[in-house]
Tab-separated table of N, CA and C in Angstrom:
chain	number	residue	atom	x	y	z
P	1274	UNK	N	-19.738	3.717	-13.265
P	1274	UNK	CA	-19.282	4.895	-12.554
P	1274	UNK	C	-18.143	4.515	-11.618
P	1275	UNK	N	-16.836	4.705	-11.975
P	1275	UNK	CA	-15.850	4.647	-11.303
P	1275	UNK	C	-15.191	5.859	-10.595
P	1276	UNK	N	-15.860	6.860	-10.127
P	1276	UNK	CA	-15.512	8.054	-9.711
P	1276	UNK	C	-13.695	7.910	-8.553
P	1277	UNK	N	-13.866	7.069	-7.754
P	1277	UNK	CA	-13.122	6.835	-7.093
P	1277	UNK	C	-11.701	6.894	-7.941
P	1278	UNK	N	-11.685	5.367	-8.720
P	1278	UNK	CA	-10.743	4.652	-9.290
P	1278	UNK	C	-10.053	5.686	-10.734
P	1279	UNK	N	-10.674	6.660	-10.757
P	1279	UNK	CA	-10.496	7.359	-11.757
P	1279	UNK	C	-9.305	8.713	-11.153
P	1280	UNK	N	-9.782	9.391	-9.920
P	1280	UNK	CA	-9.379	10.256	-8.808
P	1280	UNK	C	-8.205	9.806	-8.468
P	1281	UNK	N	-8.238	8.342	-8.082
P	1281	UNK	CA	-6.362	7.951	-7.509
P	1281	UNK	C	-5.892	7.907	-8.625
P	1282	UNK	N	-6.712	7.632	-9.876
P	1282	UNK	CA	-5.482	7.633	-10.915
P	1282	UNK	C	-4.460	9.192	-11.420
P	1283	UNK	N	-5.460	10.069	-11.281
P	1283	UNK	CA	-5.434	11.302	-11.383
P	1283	UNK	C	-4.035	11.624	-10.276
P	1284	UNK	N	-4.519	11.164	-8.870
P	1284	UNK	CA	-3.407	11.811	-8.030
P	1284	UNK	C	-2.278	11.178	-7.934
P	1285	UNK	N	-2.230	9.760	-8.577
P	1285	UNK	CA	-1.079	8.749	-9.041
P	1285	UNK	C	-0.595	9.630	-9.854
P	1286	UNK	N	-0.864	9.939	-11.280
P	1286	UNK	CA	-0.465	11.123	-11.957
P	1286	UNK	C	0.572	11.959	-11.764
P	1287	UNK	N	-0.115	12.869	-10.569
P	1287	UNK	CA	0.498	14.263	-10.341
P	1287	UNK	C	1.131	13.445	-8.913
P	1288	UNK	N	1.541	13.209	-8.620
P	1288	UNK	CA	2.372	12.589	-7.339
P	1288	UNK	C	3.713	11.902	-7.853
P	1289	UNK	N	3.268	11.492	-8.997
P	1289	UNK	CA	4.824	10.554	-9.458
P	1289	UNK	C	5.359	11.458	-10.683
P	1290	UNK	N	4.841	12.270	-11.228
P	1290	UNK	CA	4.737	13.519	-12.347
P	1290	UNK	C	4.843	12.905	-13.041
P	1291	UNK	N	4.389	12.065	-13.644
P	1291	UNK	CA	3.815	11.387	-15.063
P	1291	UNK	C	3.116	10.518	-15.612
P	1292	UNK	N	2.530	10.078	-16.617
P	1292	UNK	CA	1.492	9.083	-17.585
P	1292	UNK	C	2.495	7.784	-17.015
P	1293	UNK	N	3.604	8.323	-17.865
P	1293	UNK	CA	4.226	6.637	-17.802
P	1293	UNK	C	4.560	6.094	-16.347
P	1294	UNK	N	4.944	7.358	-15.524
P	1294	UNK	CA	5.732	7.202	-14.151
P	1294	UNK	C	4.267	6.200	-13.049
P	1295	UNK	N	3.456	6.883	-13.514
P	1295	UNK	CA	1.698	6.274	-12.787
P	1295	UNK	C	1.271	4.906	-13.802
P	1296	UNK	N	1.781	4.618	-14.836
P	1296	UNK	CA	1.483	3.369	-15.508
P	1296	UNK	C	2.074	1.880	-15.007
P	1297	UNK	N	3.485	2.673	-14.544
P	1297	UNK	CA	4.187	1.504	-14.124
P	1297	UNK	C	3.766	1.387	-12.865
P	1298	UNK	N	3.696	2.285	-12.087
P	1298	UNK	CA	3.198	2.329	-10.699
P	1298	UNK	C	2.126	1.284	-10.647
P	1299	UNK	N	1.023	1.715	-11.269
P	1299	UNK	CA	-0.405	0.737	-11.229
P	1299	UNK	C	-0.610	-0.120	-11.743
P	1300	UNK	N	0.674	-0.373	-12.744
P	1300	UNK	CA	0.591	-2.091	-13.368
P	1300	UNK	C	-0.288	-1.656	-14.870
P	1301	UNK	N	-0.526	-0.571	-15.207
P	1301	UNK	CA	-1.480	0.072	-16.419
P	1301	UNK	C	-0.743	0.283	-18.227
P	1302	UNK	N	-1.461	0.721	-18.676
P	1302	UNK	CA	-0.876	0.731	-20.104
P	1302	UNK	C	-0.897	2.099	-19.831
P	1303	UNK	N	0.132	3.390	-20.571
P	1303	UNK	CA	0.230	4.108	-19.978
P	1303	UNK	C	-0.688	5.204	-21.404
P	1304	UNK	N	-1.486	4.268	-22.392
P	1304	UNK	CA	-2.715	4.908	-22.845
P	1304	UNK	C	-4.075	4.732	-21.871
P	1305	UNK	N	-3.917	3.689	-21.104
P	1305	UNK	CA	-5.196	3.472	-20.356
P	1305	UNK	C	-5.176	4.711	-19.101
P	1306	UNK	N	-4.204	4.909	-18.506
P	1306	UNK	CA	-4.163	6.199	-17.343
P	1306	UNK	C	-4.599	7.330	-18.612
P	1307	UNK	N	-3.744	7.818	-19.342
P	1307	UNK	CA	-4.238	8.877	-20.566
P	1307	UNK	C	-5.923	8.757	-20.338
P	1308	UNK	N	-6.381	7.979	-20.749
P	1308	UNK	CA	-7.897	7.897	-20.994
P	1308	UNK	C	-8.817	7.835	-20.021
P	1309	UNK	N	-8.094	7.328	-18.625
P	1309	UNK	CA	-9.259	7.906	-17.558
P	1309	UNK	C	-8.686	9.379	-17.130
P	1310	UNK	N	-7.666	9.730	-17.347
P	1310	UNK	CA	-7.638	11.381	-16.673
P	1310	UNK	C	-8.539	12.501	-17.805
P	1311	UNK	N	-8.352	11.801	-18.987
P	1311	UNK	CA	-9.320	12.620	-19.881
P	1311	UNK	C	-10.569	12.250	-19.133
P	1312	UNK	N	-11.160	10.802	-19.234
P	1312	UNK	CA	-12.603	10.439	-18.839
P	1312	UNK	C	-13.079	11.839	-17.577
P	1313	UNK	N	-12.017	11.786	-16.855
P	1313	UNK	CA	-12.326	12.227	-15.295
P	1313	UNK	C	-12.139	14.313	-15.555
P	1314	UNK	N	-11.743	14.402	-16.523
P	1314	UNK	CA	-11.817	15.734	-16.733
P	1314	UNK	C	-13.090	16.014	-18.059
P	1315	UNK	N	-13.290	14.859	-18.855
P	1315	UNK	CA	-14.492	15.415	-19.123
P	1315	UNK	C	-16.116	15.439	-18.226
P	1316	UNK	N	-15.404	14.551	-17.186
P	1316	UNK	CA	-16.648	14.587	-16.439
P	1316	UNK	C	-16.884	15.956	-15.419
P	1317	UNK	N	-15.707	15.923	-15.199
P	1317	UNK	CA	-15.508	17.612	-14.668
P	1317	UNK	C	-15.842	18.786	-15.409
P	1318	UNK	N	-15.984	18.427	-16.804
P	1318	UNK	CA	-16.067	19.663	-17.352
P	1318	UNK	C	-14.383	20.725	-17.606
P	1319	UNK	N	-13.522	20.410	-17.181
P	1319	UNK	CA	-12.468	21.398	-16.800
P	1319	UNK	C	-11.068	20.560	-17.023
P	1320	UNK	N	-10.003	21.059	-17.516
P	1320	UNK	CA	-8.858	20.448	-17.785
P	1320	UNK	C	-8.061	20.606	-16.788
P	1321	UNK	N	-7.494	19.614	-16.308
P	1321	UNK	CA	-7.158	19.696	-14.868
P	1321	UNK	C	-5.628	19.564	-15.335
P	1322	UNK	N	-4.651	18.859	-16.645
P	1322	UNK	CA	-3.262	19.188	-16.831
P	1322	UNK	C	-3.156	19.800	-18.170
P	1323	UNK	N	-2.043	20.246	-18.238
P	1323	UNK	CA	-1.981	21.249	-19.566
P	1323	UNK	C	-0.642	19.618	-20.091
P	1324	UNK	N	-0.630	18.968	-21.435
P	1324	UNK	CA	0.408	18.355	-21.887
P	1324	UNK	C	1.011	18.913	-22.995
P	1325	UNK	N	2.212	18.531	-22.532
P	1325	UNK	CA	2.971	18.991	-23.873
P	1325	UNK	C	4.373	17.863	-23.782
P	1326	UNK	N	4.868	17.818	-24.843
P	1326	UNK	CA	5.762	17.151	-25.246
P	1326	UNK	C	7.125	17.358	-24.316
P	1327	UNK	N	7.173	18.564	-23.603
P	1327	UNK	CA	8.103	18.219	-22.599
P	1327	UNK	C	7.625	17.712	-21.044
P	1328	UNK	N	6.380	17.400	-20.837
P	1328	UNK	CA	5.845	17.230	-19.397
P	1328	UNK	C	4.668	17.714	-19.706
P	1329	UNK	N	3.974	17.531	-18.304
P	1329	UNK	CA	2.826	18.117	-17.622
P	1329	UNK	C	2.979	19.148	-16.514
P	1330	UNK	N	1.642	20.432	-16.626
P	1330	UNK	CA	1.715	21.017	-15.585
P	1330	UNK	C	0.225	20.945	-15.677
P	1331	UNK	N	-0.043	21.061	-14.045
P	1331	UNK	CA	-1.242	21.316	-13.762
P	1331	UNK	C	-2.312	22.532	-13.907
P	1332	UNK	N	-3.189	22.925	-13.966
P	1332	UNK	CA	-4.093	23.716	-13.972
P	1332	UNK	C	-4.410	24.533	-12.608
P	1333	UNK	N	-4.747	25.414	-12.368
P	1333	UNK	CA	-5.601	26.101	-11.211
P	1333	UNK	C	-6.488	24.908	-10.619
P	1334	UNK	N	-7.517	24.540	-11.182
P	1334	UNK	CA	-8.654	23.596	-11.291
P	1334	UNK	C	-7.899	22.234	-10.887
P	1335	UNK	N	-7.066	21.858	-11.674
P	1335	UNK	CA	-5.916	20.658	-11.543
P	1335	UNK	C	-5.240	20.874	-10.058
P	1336	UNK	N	-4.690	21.681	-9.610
P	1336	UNK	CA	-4.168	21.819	-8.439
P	1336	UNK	C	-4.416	21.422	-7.130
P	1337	UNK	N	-5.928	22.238	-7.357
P	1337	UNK	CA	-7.175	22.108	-6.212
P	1337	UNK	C	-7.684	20.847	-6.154
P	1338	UNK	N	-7.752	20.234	-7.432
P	1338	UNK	CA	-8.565	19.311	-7.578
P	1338	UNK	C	-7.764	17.886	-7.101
P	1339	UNK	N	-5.987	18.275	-7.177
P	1339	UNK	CA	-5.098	17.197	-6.770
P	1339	UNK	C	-5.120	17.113	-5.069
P	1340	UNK	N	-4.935	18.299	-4.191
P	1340	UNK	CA	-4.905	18.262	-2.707
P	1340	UNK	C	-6.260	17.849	-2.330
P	1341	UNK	N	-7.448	18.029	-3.240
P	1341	UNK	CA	-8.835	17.221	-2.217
P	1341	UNK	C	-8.602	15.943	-2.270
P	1342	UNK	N	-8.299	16.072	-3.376
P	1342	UNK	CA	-8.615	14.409	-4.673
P	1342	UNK	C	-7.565	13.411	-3.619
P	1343	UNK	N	-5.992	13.981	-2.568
P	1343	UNK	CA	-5.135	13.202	-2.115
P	1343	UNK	C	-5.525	12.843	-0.674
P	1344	UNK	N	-6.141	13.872	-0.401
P	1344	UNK	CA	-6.806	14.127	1.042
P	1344	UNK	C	-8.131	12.921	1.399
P	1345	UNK	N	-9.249	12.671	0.144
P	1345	UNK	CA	-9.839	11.947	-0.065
P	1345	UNK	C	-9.419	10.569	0.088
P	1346	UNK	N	-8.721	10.827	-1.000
P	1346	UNK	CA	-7.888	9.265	-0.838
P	1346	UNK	C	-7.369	8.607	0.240
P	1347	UNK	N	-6.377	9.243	0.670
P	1347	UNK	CA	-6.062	9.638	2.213
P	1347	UNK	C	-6.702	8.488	2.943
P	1348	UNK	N	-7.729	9.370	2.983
P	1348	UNK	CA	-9.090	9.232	4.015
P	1348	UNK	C	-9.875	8.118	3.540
P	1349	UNK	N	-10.219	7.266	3.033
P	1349	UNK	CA	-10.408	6.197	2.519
P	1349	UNK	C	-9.912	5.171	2.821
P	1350	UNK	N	-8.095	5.068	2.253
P	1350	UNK	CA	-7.008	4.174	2.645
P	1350	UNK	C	-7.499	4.433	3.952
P	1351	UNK	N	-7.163	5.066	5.039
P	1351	UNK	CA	-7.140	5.226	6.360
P	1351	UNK	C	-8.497	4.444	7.153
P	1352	UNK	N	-9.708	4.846	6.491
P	1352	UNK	CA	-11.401	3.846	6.823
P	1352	UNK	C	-10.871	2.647	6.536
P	1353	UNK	N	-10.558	2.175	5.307
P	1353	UNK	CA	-10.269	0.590	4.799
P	1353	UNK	C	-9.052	0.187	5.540
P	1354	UNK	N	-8.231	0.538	6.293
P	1354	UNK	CA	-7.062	0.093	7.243
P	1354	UNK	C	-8.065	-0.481	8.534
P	1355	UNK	N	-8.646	0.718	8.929
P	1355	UNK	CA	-9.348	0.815	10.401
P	1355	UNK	C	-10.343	-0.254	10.108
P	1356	UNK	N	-11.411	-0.549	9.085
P	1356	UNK	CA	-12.284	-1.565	8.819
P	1356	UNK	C	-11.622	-2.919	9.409
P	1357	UNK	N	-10.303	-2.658	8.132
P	1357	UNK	CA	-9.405	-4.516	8.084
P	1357	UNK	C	-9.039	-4.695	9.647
P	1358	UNK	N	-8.315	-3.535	10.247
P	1358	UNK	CA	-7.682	-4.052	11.441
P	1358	UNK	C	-8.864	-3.823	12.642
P	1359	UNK	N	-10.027	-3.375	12.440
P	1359	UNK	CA	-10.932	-3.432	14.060
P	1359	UNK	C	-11.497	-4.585	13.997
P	1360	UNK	N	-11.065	-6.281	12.980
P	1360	UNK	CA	-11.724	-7.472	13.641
P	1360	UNK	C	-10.682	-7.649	14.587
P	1361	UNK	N	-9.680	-7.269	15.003
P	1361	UNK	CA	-8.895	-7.798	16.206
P	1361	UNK	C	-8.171	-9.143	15.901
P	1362	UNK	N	-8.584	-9.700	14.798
P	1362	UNK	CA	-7.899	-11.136	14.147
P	1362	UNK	C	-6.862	-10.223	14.049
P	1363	UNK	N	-5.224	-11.051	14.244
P	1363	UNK	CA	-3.924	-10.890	13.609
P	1363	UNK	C	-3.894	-11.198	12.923
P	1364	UNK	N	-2.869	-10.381	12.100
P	1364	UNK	CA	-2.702	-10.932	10.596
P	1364	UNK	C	-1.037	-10.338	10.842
P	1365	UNK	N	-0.302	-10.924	9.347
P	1365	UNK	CA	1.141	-10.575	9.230
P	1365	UNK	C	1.946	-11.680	9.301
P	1366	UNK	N	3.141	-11.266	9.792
P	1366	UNK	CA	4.087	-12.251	9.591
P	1366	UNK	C	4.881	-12.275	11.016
P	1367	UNK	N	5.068	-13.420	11.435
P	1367	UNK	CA	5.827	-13.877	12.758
P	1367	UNK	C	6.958	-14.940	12.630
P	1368	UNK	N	7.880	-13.995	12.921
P	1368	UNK	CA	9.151	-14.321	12.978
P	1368	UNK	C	9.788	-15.233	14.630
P	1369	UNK	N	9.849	-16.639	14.161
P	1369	UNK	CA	10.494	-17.320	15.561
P	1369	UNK	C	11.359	-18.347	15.382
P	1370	UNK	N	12.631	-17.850	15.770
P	1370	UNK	CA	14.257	-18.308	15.707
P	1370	UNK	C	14.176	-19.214	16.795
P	1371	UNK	N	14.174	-20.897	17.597
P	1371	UNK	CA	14.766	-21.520	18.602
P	1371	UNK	C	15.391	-22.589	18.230
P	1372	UNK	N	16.124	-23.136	19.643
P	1372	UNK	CA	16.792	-23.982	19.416
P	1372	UNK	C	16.450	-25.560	18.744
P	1373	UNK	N	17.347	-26.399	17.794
P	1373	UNK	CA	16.394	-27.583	17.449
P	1373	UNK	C	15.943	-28.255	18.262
P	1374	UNK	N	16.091	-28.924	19.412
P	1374	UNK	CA	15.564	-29.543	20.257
P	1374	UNK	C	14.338	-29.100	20.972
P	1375	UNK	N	14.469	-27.711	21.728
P	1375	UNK	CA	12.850	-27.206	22.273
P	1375	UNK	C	12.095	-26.929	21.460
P	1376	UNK	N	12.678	-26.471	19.772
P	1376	UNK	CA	11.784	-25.910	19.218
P	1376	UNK	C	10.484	-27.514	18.379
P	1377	UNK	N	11.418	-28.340	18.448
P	1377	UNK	CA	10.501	-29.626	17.606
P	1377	UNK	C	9.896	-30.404	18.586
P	1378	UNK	N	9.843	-30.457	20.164
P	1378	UNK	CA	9.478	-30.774	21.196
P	1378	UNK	C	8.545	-29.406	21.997
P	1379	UNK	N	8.682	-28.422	21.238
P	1379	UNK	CA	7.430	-27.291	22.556
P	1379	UNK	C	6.597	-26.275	21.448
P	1380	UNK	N	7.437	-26.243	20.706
P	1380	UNK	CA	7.027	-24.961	19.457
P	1380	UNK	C	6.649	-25.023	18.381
P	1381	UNK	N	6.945	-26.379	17.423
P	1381	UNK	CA	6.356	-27.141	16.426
P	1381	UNK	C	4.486	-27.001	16.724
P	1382	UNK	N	4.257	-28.114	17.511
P	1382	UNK	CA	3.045	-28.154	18.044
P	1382	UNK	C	1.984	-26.797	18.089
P	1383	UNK	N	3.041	-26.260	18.869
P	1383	UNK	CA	2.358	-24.480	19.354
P	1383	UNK	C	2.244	-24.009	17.806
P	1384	UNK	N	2.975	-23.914	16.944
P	1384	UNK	CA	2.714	-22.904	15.988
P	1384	UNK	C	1.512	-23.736	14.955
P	1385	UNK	N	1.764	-25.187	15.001
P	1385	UNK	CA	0.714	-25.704	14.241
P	1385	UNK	C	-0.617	-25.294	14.860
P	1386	UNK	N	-1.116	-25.593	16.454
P	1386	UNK	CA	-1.997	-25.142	16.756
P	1386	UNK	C	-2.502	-23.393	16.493
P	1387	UNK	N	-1.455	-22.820	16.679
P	1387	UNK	CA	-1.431	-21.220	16.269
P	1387	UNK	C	-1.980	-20.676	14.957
P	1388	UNK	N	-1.271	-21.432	13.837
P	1388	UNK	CA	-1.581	-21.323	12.655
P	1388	UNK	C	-2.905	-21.785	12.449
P	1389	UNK	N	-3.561	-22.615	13.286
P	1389	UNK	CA	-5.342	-23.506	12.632
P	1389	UNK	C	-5.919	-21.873	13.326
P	1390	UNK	N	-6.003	-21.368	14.952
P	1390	UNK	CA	-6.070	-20.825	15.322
P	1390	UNK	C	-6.475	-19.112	14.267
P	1391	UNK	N	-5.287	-18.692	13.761
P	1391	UNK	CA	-5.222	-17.130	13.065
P	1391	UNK	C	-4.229	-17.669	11.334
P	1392	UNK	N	-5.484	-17.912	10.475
P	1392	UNK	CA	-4.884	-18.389	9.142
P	1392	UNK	C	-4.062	-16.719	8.444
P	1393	UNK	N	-4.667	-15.799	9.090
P	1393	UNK	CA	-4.053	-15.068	8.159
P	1393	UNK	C	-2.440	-14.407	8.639
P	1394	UNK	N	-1.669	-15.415	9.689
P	1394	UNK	CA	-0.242	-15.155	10.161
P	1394	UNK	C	0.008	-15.980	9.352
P	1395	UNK	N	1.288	-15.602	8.742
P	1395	UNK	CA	2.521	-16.563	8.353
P	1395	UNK	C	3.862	-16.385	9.257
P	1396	UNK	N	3.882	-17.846	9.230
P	1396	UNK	CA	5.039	-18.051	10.352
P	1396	UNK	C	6.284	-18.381	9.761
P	1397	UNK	N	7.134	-17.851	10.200
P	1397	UNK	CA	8.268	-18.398	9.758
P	1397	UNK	C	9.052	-18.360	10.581
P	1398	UNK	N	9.076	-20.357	10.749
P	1398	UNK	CA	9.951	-20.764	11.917
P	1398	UNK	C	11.494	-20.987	11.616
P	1399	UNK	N	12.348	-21.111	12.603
P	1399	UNK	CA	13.561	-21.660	12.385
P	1399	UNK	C	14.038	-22.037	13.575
P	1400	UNK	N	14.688	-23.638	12.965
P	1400	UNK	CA	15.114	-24.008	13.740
P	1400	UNK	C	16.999	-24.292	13.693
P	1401	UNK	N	17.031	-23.941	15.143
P	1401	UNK	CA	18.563	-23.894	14.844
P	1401	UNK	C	19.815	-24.314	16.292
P	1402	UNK	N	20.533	-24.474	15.912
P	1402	UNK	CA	21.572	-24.243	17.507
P	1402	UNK	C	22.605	-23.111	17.559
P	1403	UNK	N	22.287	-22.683	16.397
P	1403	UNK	CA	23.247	-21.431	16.192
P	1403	UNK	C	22.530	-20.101	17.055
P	1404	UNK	N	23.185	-19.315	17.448
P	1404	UNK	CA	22.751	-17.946	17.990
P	1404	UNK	C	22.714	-17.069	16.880
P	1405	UNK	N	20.939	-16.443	17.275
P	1405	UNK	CA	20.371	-15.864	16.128
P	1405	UNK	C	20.320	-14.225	16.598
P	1406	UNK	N	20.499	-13.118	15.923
P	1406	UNK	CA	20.410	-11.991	16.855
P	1406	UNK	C	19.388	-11.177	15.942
P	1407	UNK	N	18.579	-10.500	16.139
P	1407	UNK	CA	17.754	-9.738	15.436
P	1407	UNK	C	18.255	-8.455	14.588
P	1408	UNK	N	17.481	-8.613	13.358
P	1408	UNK	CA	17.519	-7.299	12.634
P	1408	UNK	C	18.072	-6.292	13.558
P	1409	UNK	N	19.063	-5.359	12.744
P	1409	UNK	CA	19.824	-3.895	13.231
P	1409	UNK	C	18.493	-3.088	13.553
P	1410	UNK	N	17.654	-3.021	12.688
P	1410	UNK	CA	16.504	-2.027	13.228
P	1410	UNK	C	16.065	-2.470	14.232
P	1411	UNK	N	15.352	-3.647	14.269
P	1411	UNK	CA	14.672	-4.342	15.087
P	1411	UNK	C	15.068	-3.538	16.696
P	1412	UNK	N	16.520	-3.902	16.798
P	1412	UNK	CA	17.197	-3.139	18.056
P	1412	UNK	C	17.171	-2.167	18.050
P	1413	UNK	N	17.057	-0.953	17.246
P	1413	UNK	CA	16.761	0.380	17.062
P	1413	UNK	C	15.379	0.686	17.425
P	1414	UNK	N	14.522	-0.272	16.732
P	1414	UNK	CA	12.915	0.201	17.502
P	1414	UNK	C	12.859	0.210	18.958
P	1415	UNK	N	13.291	-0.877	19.160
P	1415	UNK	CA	13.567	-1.621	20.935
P	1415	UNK	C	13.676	-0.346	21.727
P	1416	UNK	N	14.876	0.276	21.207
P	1416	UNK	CA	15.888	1.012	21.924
P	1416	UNK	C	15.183	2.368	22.260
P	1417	UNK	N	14.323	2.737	20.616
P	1417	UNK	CA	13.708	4.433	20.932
P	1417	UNK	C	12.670	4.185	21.401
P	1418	UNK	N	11.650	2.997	21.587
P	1418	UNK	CA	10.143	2.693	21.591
P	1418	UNK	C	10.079	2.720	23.141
């Protein structure tokens, strides 16, 4: 019983408007999406897209069944975010530009200890004597935040 995995495929579907457009999306054969949106509409009982050789349109049933079915999903992604991020462990990627000399004498050390510390940061150090200036956005977040 894959009820779930069957539903995002469905709203993968109708979100990208197509078999093939949701095959490539999910890494799928784009007979294997075909065969769970059938699976998931015979389990429904109800045909949720009408196909035809120029496209898909959805159904009444199909319609309704796409805004719960995204809303659901939604709401899921959103629990499994809040799960991953309420251990308070960091995770991601940390970006730190210094000079060669302080950085292999103060910051080497620090990030090795850092890294035993929180395995799931990746660091990416650099060392340099050149002046480094941050991403254009970067200063844009700065600026509106």
């Amino acid at each position: 019983m894959d009820h779930h995995s069957d539903m995002a495929i469905y709203v993968k579907v109708v979100a990208t408007g197509g078999f093939s457009a949701a095959a490539r999306d999910l890494k799928m054969t784009h007979s294997a999406i075909s065969k769970r949106v059938k699976r998931l509409e015979e389990r429904l009982k109800t045909q949720l897209i009408i196909r035809t050789t120029r496209g898909m349109t959805l159904t009444e049933a199909g319609e309704q069944y796409f805004h719960e079915a995204k809303r659901i999903i939604e709401n899921i992604e959103s629990l499994e975010d809040a799960v991953v991020n309420s251990s308070g462990t960091p995770r991601g990627q940390l970006r730190v530009s210094v000079s060669n000399a302080f950085g292999r004498q103060q910051i080497v050390p620090a990030v090795v200890d850092f890294m035993k510390l929180y395995p799931d940061v990746a660091v990416d150090l650099t060392l340099t004597d050149r002046v480094v200036l941050p991403p254009i956005g970067f200063l844009r977040h700065q600026i509106s935040a």
